[in-house]
Coordinates of C-alpha atoms in Angstrom, one line a residue:
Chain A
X17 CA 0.0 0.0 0.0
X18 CA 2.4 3.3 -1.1
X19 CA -0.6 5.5 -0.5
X20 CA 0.1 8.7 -2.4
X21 CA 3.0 9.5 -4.8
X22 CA 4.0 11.8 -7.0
X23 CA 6.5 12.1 -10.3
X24 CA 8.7 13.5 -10.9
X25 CA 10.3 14.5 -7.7
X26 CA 12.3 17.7 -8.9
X27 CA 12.0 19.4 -12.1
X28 CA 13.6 22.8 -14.0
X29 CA 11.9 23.6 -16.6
X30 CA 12.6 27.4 -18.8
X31 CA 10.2 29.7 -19.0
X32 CA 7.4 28.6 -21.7
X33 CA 7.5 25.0 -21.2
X34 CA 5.2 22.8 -20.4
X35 CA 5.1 19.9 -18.2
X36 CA 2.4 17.5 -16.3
X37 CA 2.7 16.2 -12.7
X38 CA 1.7 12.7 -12.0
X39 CA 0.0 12.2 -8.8
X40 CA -1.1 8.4 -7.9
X41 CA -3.5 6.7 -5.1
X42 CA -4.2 3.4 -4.1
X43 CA -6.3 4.0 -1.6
X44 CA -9.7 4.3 -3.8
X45 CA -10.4 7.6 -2.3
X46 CA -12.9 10.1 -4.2
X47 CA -11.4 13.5 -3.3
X48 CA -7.9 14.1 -4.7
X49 CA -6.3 17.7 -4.4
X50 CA -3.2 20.2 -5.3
X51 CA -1.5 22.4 -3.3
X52 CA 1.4 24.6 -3.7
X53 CA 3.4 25.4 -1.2
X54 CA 5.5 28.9 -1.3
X55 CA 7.5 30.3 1.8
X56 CA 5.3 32.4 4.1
X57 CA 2.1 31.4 2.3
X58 CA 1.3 28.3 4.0
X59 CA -0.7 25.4 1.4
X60 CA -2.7 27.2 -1.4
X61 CA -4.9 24.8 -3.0
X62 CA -4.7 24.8 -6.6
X63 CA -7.4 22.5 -8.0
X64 CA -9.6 19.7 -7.1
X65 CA -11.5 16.8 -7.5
X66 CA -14.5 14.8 -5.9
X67 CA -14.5 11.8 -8.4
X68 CA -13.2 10.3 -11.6
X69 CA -14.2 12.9 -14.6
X70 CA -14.7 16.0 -12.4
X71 CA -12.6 19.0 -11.7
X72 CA -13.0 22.4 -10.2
X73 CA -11.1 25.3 -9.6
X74 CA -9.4 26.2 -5.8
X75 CA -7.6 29.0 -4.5
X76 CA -5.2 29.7 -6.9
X77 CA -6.3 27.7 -10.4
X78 CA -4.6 30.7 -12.7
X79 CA -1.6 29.2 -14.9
X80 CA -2.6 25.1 -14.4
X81 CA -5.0 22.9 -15.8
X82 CA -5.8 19.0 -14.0
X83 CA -7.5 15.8 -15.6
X84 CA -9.0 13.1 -13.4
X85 CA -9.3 10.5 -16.1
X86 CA -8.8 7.8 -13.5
X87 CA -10.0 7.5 -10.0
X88 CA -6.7 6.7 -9.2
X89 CA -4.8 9.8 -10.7
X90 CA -4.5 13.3 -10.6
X91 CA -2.5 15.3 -13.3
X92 CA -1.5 18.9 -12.7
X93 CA -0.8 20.6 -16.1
X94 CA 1.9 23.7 -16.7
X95 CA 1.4 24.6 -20.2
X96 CA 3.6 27.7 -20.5
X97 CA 5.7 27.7 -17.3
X98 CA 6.5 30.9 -15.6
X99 CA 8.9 31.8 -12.5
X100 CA 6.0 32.3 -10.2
X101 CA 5.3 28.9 -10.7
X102 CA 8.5 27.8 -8.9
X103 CA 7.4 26.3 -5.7
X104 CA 6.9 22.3 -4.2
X105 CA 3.9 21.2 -5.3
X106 CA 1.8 18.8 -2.7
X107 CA -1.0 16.1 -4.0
X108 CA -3.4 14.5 -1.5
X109 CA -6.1 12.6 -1.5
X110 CA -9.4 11.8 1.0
X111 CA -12.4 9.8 1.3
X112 CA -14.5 12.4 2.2
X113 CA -15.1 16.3 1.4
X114 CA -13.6 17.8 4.9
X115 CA -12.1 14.6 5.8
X116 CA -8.4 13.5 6.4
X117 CA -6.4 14.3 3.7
X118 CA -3.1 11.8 2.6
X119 CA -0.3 13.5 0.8
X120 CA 2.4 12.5 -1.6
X121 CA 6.0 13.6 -0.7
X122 CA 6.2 16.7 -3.3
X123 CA 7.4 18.0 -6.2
X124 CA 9.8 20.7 -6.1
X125 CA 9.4 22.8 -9.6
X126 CA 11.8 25.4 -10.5
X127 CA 11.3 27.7 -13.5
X128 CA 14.1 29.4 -15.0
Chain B
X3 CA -13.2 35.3 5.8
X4 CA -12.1 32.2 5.6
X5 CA -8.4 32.1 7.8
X6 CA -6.4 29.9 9.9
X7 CA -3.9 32.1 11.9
X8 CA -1.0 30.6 14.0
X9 CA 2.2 31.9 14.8
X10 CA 5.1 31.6 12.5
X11 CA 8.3 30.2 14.7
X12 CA 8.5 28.7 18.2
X13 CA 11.3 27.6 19.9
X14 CA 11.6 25.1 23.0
X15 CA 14.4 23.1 24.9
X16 CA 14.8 19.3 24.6
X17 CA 12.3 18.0 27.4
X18 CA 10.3 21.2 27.8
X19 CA 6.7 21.7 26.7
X20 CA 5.6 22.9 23.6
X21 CA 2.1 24.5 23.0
X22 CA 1.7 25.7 19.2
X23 CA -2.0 27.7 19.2
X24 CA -4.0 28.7 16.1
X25 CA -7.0 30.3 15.5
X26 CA -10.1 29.5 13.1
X27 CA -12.8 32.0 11.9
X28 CA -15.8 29.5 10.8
X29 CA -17.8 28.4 13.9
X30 CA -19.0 25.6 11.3
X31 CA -16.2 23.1 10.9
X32 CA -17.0 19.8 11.8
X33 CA -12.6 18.6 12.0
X34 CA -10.1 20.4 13.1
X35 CA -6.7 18.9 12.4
X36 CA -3.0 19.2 13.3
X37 CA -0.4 18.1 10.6
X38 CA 3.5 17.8 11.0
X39 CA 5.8 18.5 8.1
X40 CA 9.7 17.4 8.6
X41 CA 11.8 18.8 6.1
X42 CA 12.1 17.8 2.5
X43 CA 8.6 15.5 3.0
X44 CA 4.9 15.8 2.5
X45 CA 2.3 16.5 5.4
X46 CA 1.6 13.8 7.9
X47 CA -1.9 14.1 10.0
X48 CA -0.5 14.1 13.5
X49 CA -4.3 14.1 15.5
X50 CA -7.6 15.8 14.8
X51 CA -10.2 16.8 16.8
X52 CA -14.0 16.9 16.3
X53 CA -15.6 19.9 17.0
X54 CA -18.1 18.7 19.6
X55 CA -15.0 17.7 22.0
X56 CA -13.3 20.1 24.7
X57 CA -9.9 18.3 24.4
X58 CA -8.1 15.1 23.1
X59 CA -4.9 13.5 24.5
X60 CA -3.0 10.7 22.4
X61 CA 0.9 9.6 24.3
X62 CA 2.4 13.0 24.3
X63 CA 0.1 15.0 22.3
X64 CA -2.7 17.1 23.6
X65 CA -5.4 19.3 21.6
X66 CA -7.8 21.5 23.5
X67 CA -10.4 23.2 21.5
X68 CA -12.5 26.4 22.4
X69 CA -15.2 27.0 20.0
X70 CA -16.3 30.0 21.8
X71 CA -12.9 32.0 21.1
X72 CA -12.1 29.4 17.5
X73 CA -8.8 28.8 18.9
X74 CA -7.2 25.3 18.8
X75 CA -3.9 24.2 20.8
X76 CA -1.7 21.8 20.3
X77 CA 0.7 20.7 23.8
X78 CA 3.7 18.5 22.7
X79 CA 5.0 16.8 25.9
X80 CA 8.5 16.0 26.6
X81 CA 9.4 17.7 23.5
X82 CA 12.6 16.0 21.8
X83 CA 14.8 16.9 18.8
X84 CA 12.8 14.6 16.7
X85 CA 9.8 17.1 17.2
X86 CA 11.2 20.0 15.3
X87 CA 9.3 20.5 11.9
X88 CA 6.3 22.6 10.6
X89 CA 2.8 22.1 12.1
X90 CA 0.0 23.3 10.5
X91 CA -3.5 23.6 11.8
X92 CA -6.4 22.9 9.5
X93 CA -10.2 23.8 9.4
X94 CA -12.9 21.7 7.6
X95 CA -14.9 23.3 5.7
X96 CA -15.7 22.2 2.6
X97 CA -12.6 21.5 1.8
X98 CA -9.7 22.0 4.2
X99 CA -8.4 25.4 5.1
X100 CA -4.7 25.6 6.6
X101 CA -2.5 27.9 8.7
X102 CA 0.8 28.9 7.1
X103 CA 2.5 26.5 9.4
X104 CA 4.3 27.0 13.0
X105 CA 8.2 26.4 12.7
X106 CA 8.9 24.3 16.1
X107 CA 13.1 24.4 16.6
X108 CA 14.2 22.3 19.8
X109 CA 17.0 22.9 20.7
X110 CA 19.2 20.5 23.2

């Protein structure tokens, strides 16, 4: 049971490329989530899900786009990467809305 | 608005107490929850409380919870080296809402 993982683990990309972040659970949970996480600014959620085919938009959606194709996975999209987008990104997942949430080990994404 | 407050460093000496406090703003969250973060790694759920109890104790760990002020504590007995990380206090509403994390150094 690995629970929740993430690929790649580091990444630099150059401004204007694009990239997708794999986040994985084996834990058949509905609810599946991304966070950024930036010095002084805490865990912003980004977007989420709450089941296979559905997205919606969190705190700070501008710049990404996600696909839940599978209950199972979570992609977070870059398509033209900027340095604001240089932070560790955080997937989770929960069974429930308001629930406990599980979280991968990060992504740390640095744009050039 | 929706905002978790807490404090951004503390720092304690190997075998003191620690008490990390937060505050929440929505009366209606049914969780509150206290997750650790050691450096370089994800978020790990340390306890939780629900929002009809006063206080919860598990080993060295101790939450007390006043919903008529929305603040949340977290006591950390016997604090050791191996305590010092980020803890972050969350809300549930919806979906969860978190402090920006209290930096906990212990020093020997």
């Amino acid at each position: 049971n690995a629970g929740v993982t993430q690929t790649p683990k580091f990444r630099v990309l150059k401004t204007g490329q694009s990239m997708t972040l794999l986040c994985a659970q084996d834990m058949n949970h509905e609810y599946m989530y991304w966070y950024r996480q930036d010095p002084g600014m805490g865990l912003r959620l980004i977007h989420y899900s709450v089941g296979e085919g559905t997205t919606a938009k969190g705190e700070v959606p501008d710049g990404y786009n996600v696909s839940r194709l599978k209950k199972q996975n979570f992609l977070l999209g870059l398509e033209s990467a900027a340095p604001s987008q240089t932070s560790v990104y955080f997937c989770a997942s929960s069974y429930a809305r308001g629930g406990e949430q599980y979280f991968g080990p990060g992504t740390r994404l640095t744009v050039t | 608005g929706e905002d978790v407050e807490q404090s951004l460093f503390l720092s304690v000496r190997e075998g003191d107490s620690s008490v990390i406090n937060c505050t929440y703003t929505d009366s209606s969250s049914t969780y509150l929850y206290w997750y650790k973060q050691e450096p370089g790694a994800g978020l790990q759920l340390l306890t939780y409380i629900f929002s009809n109890m006063d206080m919860k104790q598990d080993q060295r760990l101790t939450v007390l919870l006043n919903k008529k002020d929305k603040h949340l504590s977290l006591r950390i007995a016997d604090t050791q080296t191996g305590d010092s990380a980020i803890y972050f206090c969350a809300e549930s509403i919806g979906n969860l809402i978190f402090g920006k994390g209290t930096k906990l150094s212990v020093k020997p």
